[in-house]
């Protein structure tokens, strides 16, 4: 499971900086004679000529060995490397009958605000999921859109996950490096000095830590709130192995939004997620977060295109609403490498629009739904627009 952290800034120039977070270290993973390097789904922004205005979302991989006697040559433009926890299996590989459509094209990142955010993050030595994962929305989010609230995404607790979900390209290890004890304070100082309005903190899964990293999350939130009480904080978390005390620790740290992704429909959980994750466990985490503190806003996300049916998706949305989840994001699953789960379907923009309308009709306070929508997609905008809409409703009613 991948978890990430996101931060938003106003369209005014940032007043300063963020704290140092570890950069992703790239290494090869060897499995007997097989040695792969892989890059996740990307927009090849940095390789583009500056005049380019549009680029297709791609997936690429390379190998220094062979699979089934076939030499797998590096694809041109492959730039990221790292281990993948599994190998080719019954649900992996490319499906030649499923062609990537034109709507999965995105403008190359550009613009004054984008460069401002990029330069600031570089100066502060902050590690962002946006760049490391080469997110297709990086240009839109960093430019801030029409509301002027830019959003970036960073990871706490290191860059290596203890789980091996089959959709995710993040590095994995049973024994990742211990967390940096100074990370919470350093992160808070940097974000407070940068003039951030909205921050989304996220992390990899850390099953090697007794509380799953909840205390580390909580320390970071508390430090931010002490330095800048008005900052809005969203935490996109793991399931903490179902430890509800760990959930409470984070909920009572001062955060504003508790986010945890169920990722897919119930039937596909075992195929898509690590065996230590689970549908009911994720629902229990979200439910407990909601009940642990009055007014806590909860949020979840589901990937489409993994073979789910409409009825199964409706069931998942109903289950989320039954535990009063407020905010939902729906996006297209994009296969990072042939070793990851196969894309079964590219869902059309029209179908995503249908699911947005359907989600709002059954009670979600806000639904972000589109092919390139991700968990932290313009999180600050989503939060602010939702709150403004509800204030308008309240004043009208009175």
Tab-separated table of N, CA and C in Angstrom, residues 133-214:
chain	number	residue	atom	x	y	z
A	133	UNK	N	7.361	9.714	-7.707
A	133	UNK	CA	6.396	8.859	-8.400
A	133	UNK	C	6.036	9.415	-9.766
A	134	UNK	N	6.595	10.576	-10.124
A	134	UNK	CA	6.313	11.245	-11.386
A	134	UNK	C	4.809	11.261	-11.653
A	135	UNK	N	4.084	11.819	-10.707
A	135	UNK	CA	2.623	11.847	-10.767
A	135	UNK	C	2.137	12.619	-11.988
A	136	UNK	N	1.120	12.128	-12.679
A	136	UNK	CA	0.617	12.811	-13.872
A	136	UNK	C	-0.026	14.159	-13.591
A	137	UNK	N	-0.356	14.424	-12.322
A	137	UNK	CA	-1.023	15.681	-11.987
A	137	UNK	C	-0.071	16.739	-11.448
A	138	UNK	N	1.229	16.501	-11.535
A	138	UNK	CA	2.177	17.389	-10.878
A	138	UNK	C	2.051	18.837	-11.362
A	139	UNK	N	1.869	19.037	-12.656
A	139	UNK	CA	1.748	20.391	-13.172
A	139	UNK	C	0.504	21.090	-12.674
A	140	UNK	N	-0.624	20.395	-12.720
A	140	UNK	CA	-1.890	20.975	-12.277
A	140	UNK	C	-1.861	21.293	-10.790
A	141	UNK	N	-1.379	20.352	-9.983
A	141	UNK	CA	-1.383	20.553	-8.532
A	141	UNK	C	-0.407	21.644	-8.106
A	142	UNK	N	0.791	21.625	-8.657
A	142	UNK	CA	1.789	22.605	-8.235
A	142	UNK	C	1.464	24.007	-8.738
A	143	UNK	N	0.745	24.106	-9.851
A	143	UNK	CA	0.336	25.419	-10.331
A	143	UNK	C	-0.847	25.977	-9.553
A	144	UNK	N	-1.568	25.117	-8.826
A	144	UNK	CA	-2.610	25.594	-7.934
A	144	UNK	C	-3.978	25.734	-8.548
A	145	UNK	N	-4.115	25.578	-9.854
A	145	UNK	CA	-5.441	25.667	-10.451
A	145	UNK	C	-6.054	27.042	-10.274
A	146	UNK	N	-7.369	27.111	-10.406
A	146	UNK	CA	-8.066	28.378	-10.336
A	146	UNK	C	-8.171	28.958	-8.943
A	147	UNK	N	-8.023	28.132	-7.897
A	147	UNK	CA	-8.201	28.625	-6.537
A	147	UNK	C	-6.908	29.136	-5.923
A	148	UNK	N	-5.781	28.939	-6.602
A	148	UNK	CA	-4.519	29.448	-6.092
A	148	UNK	C	-3.911	28.638	-4.977
A	149	UNK	N	-4.437	27.457	-4.688
A	149	UNK	CA	-3.895	26.623	-3.620
A	149	UNK	C	-3.084	25.500	-4.244
A	150	UNK	N	-1.767	25.602	-4.154
A	150	UNK	CA	-0.903	24.567	-4.718
A	150	UNK	C	-0.778	23.413	-3.739
A	151	UNK	N	-0.651	22.204	-4.277
A	151	UNK	CA	-0.558	21.008	-3.440
A	151	UNK	C	0.618	20.161	-3.888
A	152	UNK	N	1.449	19.772	-2.930
A	152	UNK	CA	2.536	18.838	-3.205
A	152	UNK	C	2.392	17.657	-2.263
A	153	UNK	N	3.121	16.583	-2.530
A	153	UNK	CA	2.967	15.377	-1.723
A	153	UNK	C	4.323	14.847	-1.279
A	154	UNK	N	4.485	14.630	0.021
A	154	UNK	CA	5.737	14.126	0.570
A	154	UNK	C	5.468	12.872	1.393
A	155	UNK	N	6.522	12.106	1.667
A	155	UNK	CA	6.377	10.885	2.455
A	155	UNK	C	7.156	10.980	3.759
A	156	UNK	N	6.502	10.604	4.855
A	156	UNK	CA	7.164	10.430	6.143
A	156	UNK	C	7.613	8.978	6.289
A	157	UNK	N	8.425	8.722	7.303
A	157	UNK	CA	8.803	7.356	7.699
A	157	UNK	C	9.633	6.615	6.654
A	158	UNK	N	10.318	7.363	5.807
A	158	UNK	CA	11.195	6.727	4.839
A	158	UNK	C	10.535	6.450	3.507
A	159	UNK	N	11.275	5.764	2.638
A	159	UNK	CA	10.814	5.514	1.272
A	159	UNK	C	10.604	4.037	0.982
A	160	UNK	N	10.682	3.192	2.018
A	160	UNK	CA	10.626	1.745	1.808
A	160	UNK	C	9.497	1.130	2.613
A	161	UNK	N	8.609	0.421	1.943
A	161	UNK	CA	7.402	-0.139	2.550
A	161	UNK	C	7.644	-1.578	3.005
A	162	UNK	N	7.000	-1.962	4.103
A	162	UNK	CA	7.113	-3.346	4.582
A	162	UNK	C	6.096	-4.269	3.925
A	163	UNK	N	5.232	-3.725	3.079
A	163	UNK	CA	4.244	-4.538	2.375
A	163	UNK	C	4.527	-4.554	0.878
A	164	UNK	N	3.839	-5.454	0.179
A	164	UNK	CA	4.050	-5.596	-1.255
A	164	UNK	C	2.752	-5.662	-2.015
A	165	UNK	N	1.962	-4.587	-1.966
A	165	UNK	CA	0.719	-4.538	-2.737
A	165	UNK	C	1.054	-4.612	-4.228
A	166	UNK	N	0.227	-5.312	-4.984
A	166	UNK	CA	0.581	-5.664	-6.359
A	166	UNK	C	0.291	-4.565	-7.374
A	167	UNK	N	-0.253	-3.452	-6.910
A	167	UNK	CA	-0.476	-2.318	-7.801
A	167	UNK	C	0.589	-1.246	-7.625
A	168	UNK	N	1.415	-1.373	-6.603
A	168	UNK	CA	2.234	-0.262	-6.130
A	168	UNK	C	3.699	-0.434	-6.490
A	169	UNK	N	4.344	0.667	-6.885
A	169	UNK	CA	5.733	0.625	-7.329
A	169	UNK	C	6.723	1.063	-6.259
A	170	UNK	N	6.264	1.297	-5.046
A	170	UNK	CA	7.170	1.727	-3.981
A	170	UNK	C	8.083	0.580	-3.565
A	171	UNK	N	9.332	0.913	-3.191
A	171	UNK	CA	10.287	-0.094	-2.737
A	171	UNK	C	9.756	-0.823	-1.511
A	172	UNK	N	10.171	-2.076	-1.345
A	172	UNK	CA	9.740	-2.862	-0.194
A	172	UNK	C	10.926	-3.529	0.488
A	173	UNK	N	10.761	-3.780	1.788
A	173	UNK	CA	11.761	-4.492	2.566
A	173	UNK	C	11.134	-4.945	3.875
A	174	UNK	N	11.584	-6.088	4.383
A	174	UNK	CA	11.108	-6.527	5.691
A	174	UNK	C	11.711	-5.686	6.806
A	175	UNK	N	12.885	-5.140	6.554
A	175	UNK	CA	13.594	-4.376	7.582
A	175	UNK	C	14.097	-3.050	7.018
A	176	UNK	N	13.193	-2.106	6.781
A	176	UNK	CA	13.631	-0.803	6.280
A	176	UNK	C	14.399	-0.034	7.349
A	177	UNK	N	15.059	1.012	6.940
A	177	UNK	CA	15.815	1.842	7.877
A	177	UNK	C	14.881	2.435	8.925
A	178	UNK	N	15.348	2.592	10.157
A	178	UNK	CA	14.499	3.183	11.196
A	178	UNK	C	14.144	4.625	10.855
A	179	UNK	N	12.992	5.107	11.323
A	179	UNK	CA	12.601	6.490	11.052
A	179	UNK	C	13.586	7.478	11.662
A	180	UNK	N	13.709	8.614	11.043
A	180	UNK	CA	14.537	9.694	11.572
A	180	UNK	C	13.789	10.355	12.727
A	181	UNK	N	14.303	10.306	13.960
A	181	UNK	CA	13.581	10.882	15.100
A	181	UNK	C	13.407	12.388	15.008
A	182	UNK	N	14.228	13.043	14.196
A	182	UNK	CA	14.121	14.492	14.046
A	182	UNK	C	13.177	14.888	12.913
A	183	UNK	N	12.676	13.920	12.171
A	183	UNK	CA	11.830	14.229	11.019
A	183	UNK	C	10.574	15.022	11.382
A	184	UNK	N	9.833	14.667	12.442
A	184	UNK	CA	8.628	15.444	12.760
A	184	UNK	C	8.902	16.928	12.981
A	185	UNK	N	9.907	17.248	13.785
A	185	UNK	CA	10.206	18.650	14.071
A	185	UNK	C	10.773	19.355	12.851
A	186	UNK	N	11.685	18.705	12.161
A	186	UNK	CA	12.275	19.325	10.975
A	186	UNK	C	11.232	19.590	9.900
A	187	UNK	N	10.329	18.632	9.720
A	187	UNK	CA	9.264	18.802	8.731
A	187	UNK	C	8.357	19.960	9.112
A	188	UNK	N	7.979	20.013	10.385
A	188	UNK	CA	7.089	21.082	10.859
A	188	UNK	C	7.732	22.450	10.693
A	189	UNK	N	8.995	22.571	11.042
A	189	UNK	CA	9.691	23.858	10.910
A	189	UNK	C	9.726	24.310	9.457
A	190	UNK	N	10.042	23.396	8.586
A	190	UNK	CA	10.146	23.745	7.178
A	190	UNK	C	8.806	24.176	6.606
A	191	UNK	N	7.765	23.412	6.914
A	191	UNK	CA	6.440	23.712	6.374
A	191	UNK	C	5.903	25.022	6.935
A	192	UNK	N	6.089	25.244	8.236
A	192	UNK	CA	5.617	26.485	8.853
A	192	UNK	C	6.322	27.694	8.256
A	193	UNK	N	7.605	27.573	7.985
A	193	UNK	CA	8.364	28.704	7.451
A	193	UNK	C	8.084	28.949	5.974
A	194	UNK	N	7.521	27.948	5.307
A	194	UNK	CA	7.245	28.087	3.886
A	194	UNK	C	5.923	28.789	3.610
A	195	UNK	N	5.086	28.956	4.597
A	195	UNK	CA	3.813	29.625	4.396
A	195	UNK	C	2.738	28.720	3.852
A	196	UNK	N	2.766	27.446	4.232
A	196	UNK	CA	1.801	26.470	3.735
A	196	UNK	C	0.433	26.663	4.377
A	197	UNK	N	-0.642	26.498	3.595
A	197	UNK	CA	-2.006	26.578	4.113
A	197	UNK	C	-2.581	25.206	4.427
A	198	UNK	N	-2.205	24.213	3.632
A	198	UNK	CA	-2.803	22.875	3.747
A	198	UNK	C	-1.720	21.839	3.496
A	199	UNK	N	-1.603	20.880	4.388
A	199	UNK	CA	-0.585	19.847	4.250
A	199	UNK	C	-1.206	18.471	4.384
A	200	UNK	N	-0.839	17.582	3.478
A	200	UNK	CA	-1.286	16.199	3.575
A	200	UNK	C	-0.064	15.331	3.838
A	201	UNK	N	-0.020	14.730	5.009
A	201	UNK	CA	1.093	13.858	5.378
A	201	UNK	C	0.751	12.424	5.029
A	202	UNK	N	1.710	11.695	4.515
A	202	UNK	CA	1.506	10.297	4.193
A	202	UNK	C	2.762	9.511	4.465
A	203	UNK	N	2.686	8.203	4.343
A	203	UNK	CA	3.868	7.377	4.583
A	203	UNK	C	3.710	6.035	3.891
A	204	UNK	N	4.796	5.299	3.880
A	204	UNK	CA	4.737	3.887	3.520
A	204	UNK	C	4.186	3.120	4.715
A	205	UNK	N	3.827	1.850	4.519
A	205	UNK	CA	3.464	0.987	5.649
A	205	UNK	C	4.715	0.648	6.442
A	206	UNK	N	4.600	0.686	7.770
A	206	UNK	CA	5.725	0.335	8.631
A	206	UNK	C	5.281	-0.704	9.658
A	207	UNK	N	5.110	-1.938	9.203
A	207	UNK	CA	4.719	-3.023	10.098
A	207	UNK	C	5.834	-3.400	11.064
A	208	UNK	N	7.046	-2.898	10.812
A	208	UNK	CA	8.173	-3.188	11.691
A	208	UNK	C	8.190	-2.312	12.938
A	209	UNK	N	7.328	-1.297	12.984
A	209	UNK	CA	7.248	-0.392	14.130
A	209	UNK	C	6.028	-0.783	14.959
A	210	UNK	N	6.155	-0.864	16.290
A	210	UNK	CA	5.041	-1.345	17.124
A	210	UNK	C	3.702	-0.667	16.866
A	211	UNK	N	3.699	0.656	16.686
A	211	UNK	CA	2.433	1.356	16.457
A	211	UNK	C	2.197	1.648	14.984
A	212	UNK	N	2.996	1.047	14.106
A	212	UNK	CA	2.835	1.258	12.673
A	212	UNK	C	3.228	2.637	12.189
A	213	UNK	N	3.848	3.426	13.065
A	213	UNK	CA	4.244	4.783	12.693
A	213	UNK	C	3.252	5.843	13.121
A	214	UNK	N	2.194	5.452	13.835
A	214	UNK	CA	1.169	6.409	14.259
A	214	UNK	C	1.750	7.516	15.133
